[in-house]
Short mmCIF file of C-alpha atoms and ligand atoms in Angstrom, two decimals:
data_model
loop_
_atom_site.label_atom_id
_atom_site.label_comp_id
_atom_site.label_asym_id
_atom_site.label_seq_id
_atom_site.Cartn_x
_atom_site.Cartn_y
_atom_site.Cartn_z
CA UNK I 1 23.94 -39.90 -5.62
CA UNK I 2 21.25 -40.97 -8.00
CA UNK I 3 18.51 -40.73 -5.95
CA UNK I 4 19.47 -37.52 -4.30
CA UNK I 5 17.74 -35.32 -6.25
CA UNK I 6 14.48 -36.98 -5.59
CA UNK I 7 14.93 -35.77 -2.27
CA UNK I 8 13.02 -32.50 -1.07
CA UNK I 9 14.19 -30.51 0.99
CA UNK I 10 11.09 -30.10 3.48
CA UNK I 11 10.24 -26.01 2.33
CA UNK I 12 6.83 -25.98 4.63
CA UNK I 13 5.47 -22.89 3.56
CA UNK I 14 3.23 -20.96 5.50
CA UNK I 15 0.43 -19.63 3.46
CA UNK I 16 -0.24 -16.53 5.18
CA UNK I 17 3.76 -15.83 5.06
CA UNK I 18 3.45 -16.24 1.49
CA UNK I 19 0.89 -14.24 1.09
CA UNK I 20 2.76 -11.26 2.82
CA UNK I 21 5.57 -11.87 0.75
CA UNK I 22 3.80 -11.50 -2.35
CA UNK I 23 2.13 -8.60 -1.16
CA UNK I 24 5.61 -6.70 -1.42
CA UNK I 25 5.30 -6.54 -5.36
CA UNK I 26 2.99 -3.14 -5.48
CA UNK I 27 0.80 -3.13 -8.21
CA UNK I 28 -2.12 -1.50 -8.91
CA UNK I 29 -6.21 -1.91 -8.32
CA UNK I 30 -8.89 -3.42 -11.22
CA UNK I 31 -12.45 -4.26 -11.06
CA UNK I 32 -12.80 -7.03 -13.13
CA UNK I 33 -16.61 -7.24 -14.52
CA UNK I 34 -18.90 -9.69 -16.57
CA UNK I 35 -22.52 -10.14 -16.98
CA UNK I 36 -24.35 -13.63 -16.14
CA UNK I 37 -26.67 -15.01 -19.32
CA UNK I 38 -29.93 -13.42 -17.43
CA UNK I 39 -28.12 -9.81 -17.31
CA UNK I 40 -27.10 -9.40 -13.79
CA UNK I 41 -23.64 -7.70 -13.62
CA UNK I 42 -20.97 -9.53 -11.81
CA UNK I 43 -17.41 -7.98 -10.34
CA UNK I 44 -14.53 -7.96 -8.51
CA UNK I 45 -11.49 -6.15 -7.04
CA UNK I 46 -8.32 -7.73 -8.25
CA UNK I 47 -4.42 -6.52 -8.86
CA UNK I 48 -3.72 -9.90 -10.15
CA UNK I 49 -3.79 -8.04 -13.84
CA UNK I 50 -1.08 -8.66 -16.20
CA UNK I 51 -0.80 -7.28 -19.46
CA UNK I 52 0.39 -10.15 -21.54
CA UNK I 53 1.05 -9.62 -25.03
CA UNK I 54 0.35 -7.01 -27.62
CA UNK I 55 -0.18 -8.87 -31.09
CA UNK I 56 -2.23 -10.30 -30.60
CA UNK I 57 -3.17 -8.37 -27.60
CA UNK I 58 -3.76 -10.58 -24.61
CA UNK I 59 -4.07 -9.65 -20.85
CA UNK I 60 -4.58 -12.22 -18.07
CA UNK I 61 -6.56 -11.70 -14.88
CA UNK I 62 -6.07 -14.70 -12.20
CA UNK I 63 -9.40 -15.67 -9.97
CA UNK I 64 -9.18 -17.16 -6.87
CA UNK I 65 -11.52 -20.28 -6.65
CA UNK I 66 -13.47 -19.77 -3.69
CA UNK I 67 -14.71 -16.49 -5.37
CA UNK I 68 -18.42 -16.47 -6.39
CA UNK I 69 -18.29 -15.25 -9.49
CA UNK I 70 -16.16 -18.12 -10.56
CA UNK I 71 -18.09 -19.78 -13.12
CA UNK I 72 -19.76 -16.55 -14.38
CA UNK I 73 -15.93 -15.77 -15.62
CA UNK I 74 -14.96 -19.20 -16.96
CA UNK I 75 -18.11 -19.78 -18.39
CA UNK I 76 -18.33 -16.26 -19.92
CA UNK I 77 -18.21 -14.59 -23.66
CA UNK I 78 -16.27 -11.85 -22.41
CA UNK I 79 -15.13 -9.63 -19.34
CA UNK I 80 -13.78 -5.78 -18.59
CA UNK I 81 -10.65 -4.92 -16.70
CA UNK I 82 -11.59 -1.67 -15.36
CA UNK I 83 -8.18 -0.21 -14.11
CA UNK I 84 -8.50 2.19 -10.69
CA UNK I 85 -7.38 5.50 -10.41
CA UNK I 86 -6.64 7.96 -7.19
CA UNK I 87 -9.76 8.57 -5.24
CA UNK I 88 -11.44 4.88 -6.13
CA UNK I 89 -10.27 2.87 -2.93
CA UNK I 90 -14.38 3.28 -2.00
CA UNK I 91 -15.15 1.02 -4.92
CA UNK I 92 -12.30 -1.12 -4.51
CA UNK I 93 -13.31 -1.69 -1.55
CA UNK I 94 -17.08 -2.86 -2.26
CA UNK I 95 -16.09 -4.69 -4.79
CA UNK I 96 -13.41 -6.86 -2.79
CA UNK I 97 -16.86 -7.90 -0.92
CA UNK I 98 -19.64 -10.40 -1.66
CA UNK I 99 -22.39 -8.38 -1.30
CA UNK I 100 -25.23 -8.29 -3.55
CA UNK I 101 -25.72 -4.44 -4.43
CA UNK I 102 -22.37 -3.75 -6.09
CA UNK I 103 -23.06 -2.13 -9.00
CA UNK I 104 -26.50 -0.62 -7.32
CA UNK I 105 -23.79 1.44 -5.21
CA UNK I 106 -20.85 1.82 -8.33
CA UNK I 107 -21.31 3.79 -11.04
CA UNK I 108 -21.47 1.98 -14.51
CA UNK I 109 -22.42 1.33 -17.93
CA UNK I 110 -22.38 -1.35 -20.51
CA UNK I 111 -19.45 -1.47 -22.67
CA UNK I 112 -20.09 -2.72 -26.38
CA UNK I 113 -20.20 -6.60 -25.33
CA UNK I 114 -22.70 -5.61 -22.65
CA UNK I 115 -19.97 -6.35 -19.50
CA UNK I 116 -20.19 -3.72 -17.01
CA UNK I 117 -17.55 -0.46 -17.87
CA UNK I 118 -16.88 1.36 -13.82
CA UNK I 119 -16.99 5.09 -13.89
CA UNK I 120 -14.20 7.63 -13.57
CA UNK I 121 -11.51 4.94 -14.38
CA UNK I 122 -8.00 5.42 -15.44
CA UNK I 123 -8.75 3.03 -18.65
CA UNK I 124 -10.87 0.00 -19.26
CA UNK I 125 -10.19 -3.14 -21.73
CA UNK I 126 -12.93 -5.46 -22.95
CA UNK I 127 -12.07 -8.54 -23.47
CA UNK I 128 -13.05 -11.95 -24.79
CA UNK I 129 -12.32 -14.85 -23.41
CA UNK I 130 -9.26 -16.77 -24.87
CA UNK I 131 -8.39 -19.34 -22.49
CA UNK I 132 -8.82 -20.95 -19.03
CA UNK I 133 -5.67 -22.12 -16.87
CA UNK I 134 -5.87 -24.07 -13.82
CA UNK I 135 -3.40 -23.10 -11.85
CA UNK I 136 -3.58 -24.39 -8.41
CA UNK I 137 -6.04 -22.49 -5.89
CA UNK I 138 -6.74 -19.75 -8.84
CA UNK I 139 -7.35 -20.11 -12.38
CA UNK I 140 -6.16 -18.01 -14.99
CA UNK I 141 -8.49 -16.16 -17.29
CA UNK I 142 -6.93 -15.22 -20.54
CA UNK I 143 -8.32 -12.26 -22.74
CA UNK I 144 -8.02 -11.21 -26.07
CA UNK I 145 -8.44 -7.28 -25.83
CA UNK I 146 -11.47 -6.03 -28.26
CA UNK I 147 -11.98 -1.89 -26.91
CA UNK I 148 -10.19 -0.26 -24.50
CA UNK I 149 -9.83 3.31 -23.86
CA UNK I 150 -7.53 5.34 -21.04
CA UNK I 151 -6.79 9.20 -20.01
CA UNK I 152 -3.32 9.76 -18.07
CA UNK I 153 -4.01 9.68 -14.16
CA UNK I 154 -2.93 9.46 -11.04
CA UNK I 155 -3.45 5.59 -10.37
CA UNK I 156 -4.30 3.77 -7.10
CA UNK I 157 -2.06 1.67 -6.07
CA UNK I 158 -1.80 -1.49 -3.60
CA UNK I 159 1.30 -3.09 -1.49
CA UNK I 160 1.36 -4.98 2.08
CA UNK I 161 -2.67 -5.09 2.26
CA UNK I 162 -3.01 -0.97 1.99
CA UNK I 163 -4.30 1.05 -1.15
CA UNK I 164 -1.23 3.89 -1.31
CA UNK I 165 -1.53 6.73 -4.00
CA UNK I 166 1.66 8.57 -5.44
CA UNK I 167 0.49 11.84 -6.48
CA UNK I 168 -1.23 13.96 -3.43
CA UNK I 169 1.68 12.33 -1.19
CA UNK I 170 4.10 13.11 -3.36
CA UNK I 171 3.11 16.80 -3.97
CA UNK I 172 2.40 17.76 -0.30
CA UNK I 173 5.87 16.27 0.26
CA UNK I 174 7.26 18.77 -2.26
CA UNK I 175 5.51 21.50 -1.21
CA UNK I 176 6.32 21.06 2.39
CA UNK I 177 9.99 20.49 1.66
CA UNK I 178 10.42 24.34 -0.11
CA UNK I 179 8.88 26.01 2.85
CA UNK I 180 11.79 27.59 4.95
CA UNK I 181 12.08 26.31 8.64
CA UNK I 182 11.05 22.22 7.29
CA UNK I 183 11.97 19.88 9.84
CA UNK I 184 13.06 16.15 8.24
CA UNK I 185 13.06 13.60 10.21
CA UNK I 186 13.09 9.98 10.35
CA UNK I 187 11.58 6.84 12.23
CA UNK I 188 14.37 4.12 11.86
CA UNK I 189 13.65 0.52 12.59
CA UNK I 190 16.00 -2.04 13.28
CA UNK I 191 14.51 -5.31 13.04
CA UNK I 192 10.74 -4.41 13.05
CA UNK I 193 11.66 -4.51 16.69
CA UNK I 194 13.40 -1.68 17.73
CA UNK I 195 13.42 1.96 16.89
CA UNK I 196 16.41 4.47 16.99
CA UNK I 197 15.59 7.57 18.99
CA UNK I 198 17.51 10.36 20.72
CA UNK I 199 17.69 10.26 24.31
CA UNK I 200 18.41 13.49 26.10
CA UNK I 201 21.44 12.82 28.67
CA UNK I 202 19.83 14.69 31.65
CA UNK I 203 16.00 14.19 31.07
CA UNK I 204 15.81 11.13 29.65
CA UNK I 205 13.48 12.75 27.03
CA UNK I 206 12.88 10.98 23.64
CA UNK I 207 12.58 12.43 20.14
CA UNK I 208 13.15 11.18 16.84
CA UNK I 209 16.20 11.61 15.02
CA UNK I 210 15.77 15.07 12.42
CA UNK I 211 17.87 17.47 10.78
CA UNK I 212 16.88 19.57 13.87
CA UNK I 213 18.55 17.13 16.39
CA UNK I 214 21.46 16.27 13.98
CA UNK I 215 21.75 19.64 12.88
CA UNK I 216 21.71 19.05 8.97
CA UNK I 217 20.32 20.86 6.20
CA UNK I 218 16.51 19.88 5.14
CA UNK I 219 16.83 17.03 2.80
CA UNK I 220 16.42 13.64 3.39
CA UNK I 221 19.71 12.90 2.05
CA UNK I 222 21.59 15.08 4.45
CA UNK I 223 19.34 13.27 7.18
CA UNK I 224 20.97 10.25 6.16
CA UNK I 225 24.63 11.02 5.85
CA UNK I 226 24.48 12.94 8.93
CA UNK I 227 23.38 9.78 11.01
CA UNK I 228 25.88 7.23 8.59
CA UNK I 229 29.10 9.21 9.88
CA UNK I 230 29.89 7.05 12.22
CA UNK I 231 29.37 3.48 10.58
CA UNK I 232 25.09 3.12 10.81
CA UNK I 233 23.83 2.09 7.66
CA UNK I 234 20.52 4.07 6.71
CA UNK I 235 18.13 3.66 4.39
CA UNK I 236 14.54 5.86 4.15
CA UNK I 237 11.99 4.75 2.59
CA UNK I 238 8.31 6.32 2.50
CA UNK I 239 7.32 9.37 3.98
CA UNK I 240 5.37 8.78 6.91
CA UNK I 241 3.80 11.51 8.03
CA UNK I 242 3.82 15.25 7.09
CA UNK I 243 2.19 18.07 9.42
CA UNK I 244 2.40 21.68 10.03
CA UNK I 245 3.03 23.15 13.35
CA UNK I 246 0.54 26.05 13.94
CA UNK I 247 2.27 28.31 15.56
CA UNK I 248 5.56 28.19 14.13
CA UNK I 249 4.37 27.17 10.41
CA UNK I 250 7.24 24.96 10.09
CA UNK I 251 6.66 21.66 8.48
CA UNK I 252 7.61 18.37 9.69
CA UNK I 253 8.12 15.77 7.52
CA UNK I 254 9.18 12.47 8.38
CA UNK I 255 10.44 9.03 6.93
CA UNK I 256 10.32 5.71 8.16
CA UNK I 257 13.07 3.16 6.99
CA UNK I 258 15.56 0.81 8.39
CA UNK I 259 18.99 0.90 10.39
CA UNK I 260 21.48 -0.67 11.80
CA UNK I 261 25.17 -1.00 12.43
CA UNK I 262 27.02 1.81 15.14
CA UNK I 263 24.63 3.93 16.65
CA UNK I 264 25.50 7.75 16.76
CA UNK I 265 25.95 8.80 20.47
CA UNK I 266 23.11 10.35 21.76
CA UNK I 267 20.78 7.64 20.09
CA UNK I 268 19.64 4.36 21.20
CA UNK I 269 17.45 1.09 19.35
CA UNK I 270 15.26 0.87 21.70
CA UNK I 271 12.50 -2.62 21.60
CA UNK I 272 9.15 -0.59 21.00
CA UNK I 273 7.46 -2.53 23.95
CA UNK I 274 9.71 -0.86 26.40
CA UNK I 275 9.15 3.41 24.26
CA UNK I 276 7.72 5.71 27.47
CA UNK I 277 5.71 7.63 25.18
CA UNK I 278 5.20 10.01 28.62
CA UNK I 279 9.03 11.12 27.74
CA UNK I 280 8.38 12.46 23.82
CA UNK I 281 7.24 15.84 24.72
CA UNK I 282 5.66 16.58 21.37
CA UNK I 283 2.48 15.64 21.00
CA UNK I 284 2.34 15.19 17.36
CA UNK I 285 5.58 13.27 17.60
CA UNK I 286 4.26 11.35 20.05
CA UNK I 287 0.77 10.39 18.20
CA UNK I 288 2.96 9.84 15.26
CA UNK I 289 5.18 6.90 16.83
CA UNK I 290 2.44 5.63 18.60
CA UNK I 291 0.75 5.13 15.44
CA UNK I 292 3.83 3.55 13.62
CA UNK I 293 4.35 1.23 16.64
CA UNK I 294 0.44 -0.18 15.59
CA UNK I 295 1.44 -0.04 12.67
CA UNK I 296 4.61 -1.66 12.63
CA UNK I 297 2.67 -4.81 14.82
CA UNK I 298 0.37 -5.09 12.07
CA UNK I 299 2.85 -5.03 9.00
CA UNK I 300 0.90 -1.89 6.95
CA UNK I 301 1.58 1.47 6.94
CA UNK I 302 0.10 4.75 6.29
CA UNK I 303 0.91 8.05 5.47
CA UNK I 304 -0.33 10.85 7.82
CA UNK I 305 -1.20 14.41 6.59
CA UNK I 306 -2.36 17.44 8.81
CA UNK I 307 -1.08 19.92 11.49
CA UNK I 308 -0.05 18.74 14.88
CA UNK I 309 -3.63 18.03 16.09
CA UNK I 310 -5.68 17.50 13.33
CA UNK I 311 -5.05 15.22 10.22
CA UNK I 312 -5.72 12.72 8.17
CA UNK I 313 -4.51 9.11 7.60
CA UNK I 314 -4.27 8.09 4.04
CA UNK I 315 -4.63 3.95 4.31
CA UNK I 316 -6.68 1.63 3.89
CA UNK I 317 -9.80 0.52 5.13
CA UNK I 318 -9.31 -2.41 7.60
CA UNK I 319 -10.58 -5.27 5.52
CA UNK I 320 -11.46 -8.90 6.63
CA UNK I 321 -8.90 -11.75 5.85
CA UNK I 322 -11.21 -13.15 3.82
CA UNK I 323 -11.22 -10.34 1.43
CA UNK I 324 -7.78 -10.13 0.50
CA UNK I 325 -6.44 -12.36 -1.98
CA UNK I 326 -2.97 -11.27 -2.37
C1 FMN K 401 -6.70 -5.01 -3.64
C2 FMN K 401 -7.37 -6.33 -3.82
C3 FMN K 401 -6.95 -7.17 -4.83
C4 FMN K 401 -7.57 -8.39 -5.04
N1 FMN K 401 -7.16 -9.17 -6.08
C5 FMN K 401 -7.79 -10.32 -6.35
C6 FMN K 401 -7.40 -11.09 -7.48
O1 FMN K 401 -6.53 -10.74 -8.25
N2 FMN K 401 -8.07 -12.26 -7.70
C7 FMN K 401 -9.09 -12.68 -6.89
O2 FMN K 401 -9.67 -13.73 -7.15
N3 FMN K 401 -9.47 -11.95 -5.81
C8 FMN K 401 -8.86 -10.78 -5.52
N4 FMN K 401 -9.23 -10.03 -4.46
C9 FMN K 401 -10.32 -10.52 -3.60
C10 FMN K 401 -11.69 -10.35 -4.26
O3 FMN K 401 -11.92 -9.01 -4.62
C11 FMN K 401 -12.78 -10.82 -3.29
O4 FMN K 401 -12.53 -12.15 -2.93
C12 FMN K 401 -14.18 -10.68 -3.84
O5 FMN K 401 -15.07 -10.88 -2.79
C13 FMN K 401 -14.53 -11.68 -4.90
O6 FMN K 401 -15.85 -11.39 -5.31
P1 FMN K 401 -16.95 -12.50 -5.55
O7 FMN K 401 -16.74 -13.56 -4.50
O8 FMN K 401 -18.27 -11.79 -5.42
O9 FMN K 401 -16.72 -13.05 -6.92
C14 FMN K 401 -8.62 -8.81 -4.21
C15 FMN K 401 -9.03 -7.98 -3.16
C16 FMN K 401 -8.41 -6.75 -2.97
C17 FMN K 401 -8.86 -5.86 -1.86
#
């Protein structure tokens, strides 16, 4: 007994794994900015920012160690957490790189302490430096807050690898859901392997489950009940894409989330390797699964805006491995 709880238990984590498990927490997007003793600005994208206490007031910022700017931040006076709003995943996105004409392509000035301020931002804090924590394959930089200032705005936010932003999405949603004739609908994934999808009895043809097909009024809610009668637990989550047919004006609007339990009848989980895309008649259905099933391979999602041949999809630049931290 005495020496069991020396014993281990042999957790082998899996970095990567890790990684996409602590990509779940959504936070948001800083550039975090210092000058080097000969004046050249230095920077980085980071959603490692904490706010940490407010007398006195402290945030913390945590650096990975293979970064380059490493030692210009540890050995530093000072630094500026420049906090991202909608519309800034462009400079997020240089600034999660290495190259050497950051701030010749970013917009900035020098804040009091002379550390680079980014342009347009939600709010910025400079910041002395307090203290320096090792902490494994990072270290945490400590700062004691000196200026700030912030306006109320729409902020850009990160989760599973993908910038997301709440306010556009969340108003074309609305506005599309008070338009008469709004079809809801929802892509329901059991497993990450399999997707639930009406199967017509005589043609074999495949459509998503929506209040059209279930016949329930145009909410999201009565989506969900209408599929849970008979025992299938539903959740929806995001929305996942949002389009307007031309010719009828309707919109479509639809979820993804999660089921499982008793299918209704008329529906089926089928494995996404085995879909016949040739049997969803609807093209912008059709482009829409297509894109989840990518999608749902890779572990990120999107949100898709437009009509049923044109639109837009709101992610995320592809970015290399090596520019990801969390
Ligand atoms: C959304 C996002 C968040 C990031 N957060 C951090 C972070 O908190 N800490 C970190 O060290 N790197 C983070 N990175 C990675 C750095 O931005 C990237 O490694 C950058 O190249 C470092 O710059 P440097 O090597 O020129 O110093 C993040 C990248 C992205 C895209």
């Amino acid at each position: 007994m005495a020496n069991e709880s020396n014993i281990q238990p042999n957790t082998a984590i899996d970095p990567r794994d890790l990684r996409n498990a602590f990509g779940t927490f959504a936070t948001g997007v800083t550039i975090v900015t210092t000058v080097e003793a000969n004046g050249t600005p230095r920077g980085f994208t980071a959603n490692s920012f904490t706010s940490v206490s407010l007398d006195p007031p402290l945030v913390l910022i945590c650096i990975g160690k293979s970064a380059a700017s490493l030692s210009v931040f540890c050995d530093g006076a000072g630094f500026a957490v420049n906090i991202l709003g909608e519309g800034q995943e462009d400079v997020a996105g240089i600034f999660a790189t290495q190259r050497a004409d950051k701030f010749d392509v970013a917009d900035w000035h020098p804040g009091k302490s002379g550390v680079p301020l980014i342009d347009g931002t939600n709010a910025w804090f400079e910041c002395s430096r307090e203290q320096v924590v090792e902490a494994g394959d990072h270290i945490v930089l400590i700062g004691r807050v000196n200026d700030y200032a912030y306006e109320q705005r729409a902020p850009l936010g990160y989760v599973n690898g993908g910038y997301f932003t709440l306010e556009l999405e969340r108003s074309l949603v609305e506005a599309a859901s008070r338009t008469a004739g709004t079809i809801i609908g929802a892509v329901l994934a059991q497993n990450d392997s399999e997707i639930l999808l009406h199967v017509d009895k005589e043609s074999g043809k495949l459509t998503v489950p929506s209040t059209e097909t279930c016949s329930a009024s145009a909410s999201p809610a009565a989506l969900a009940d209408s599929l849970s009668e008979g025992g299938l637990e539903v959740s929806l989550d995001f929305p996942l894409s949002v389009y307007e047919d031309k010719k009828t004006k309707n919109y479509s609007i639809y979820y993804r989330g999660t089921a499982t339990g008793k299918v209704p009848e008329g529906l089926r989980f089928i494995p996404i390797e085995e879909i016949d895309f040739d049997k969803i008649e609807d093209g912008a259905m059709r482009f829409m699964l297509r894109r989840y099933v990518k999608e749902l391979r890779q572990g990120r999602f999107a949100i898709y805006l437009g009509d049923e041949y044109a639109g837009e999809t709101r992610q995320v630049e592809e970015k290399s491995e090596a520019a990801i931290d969390v």
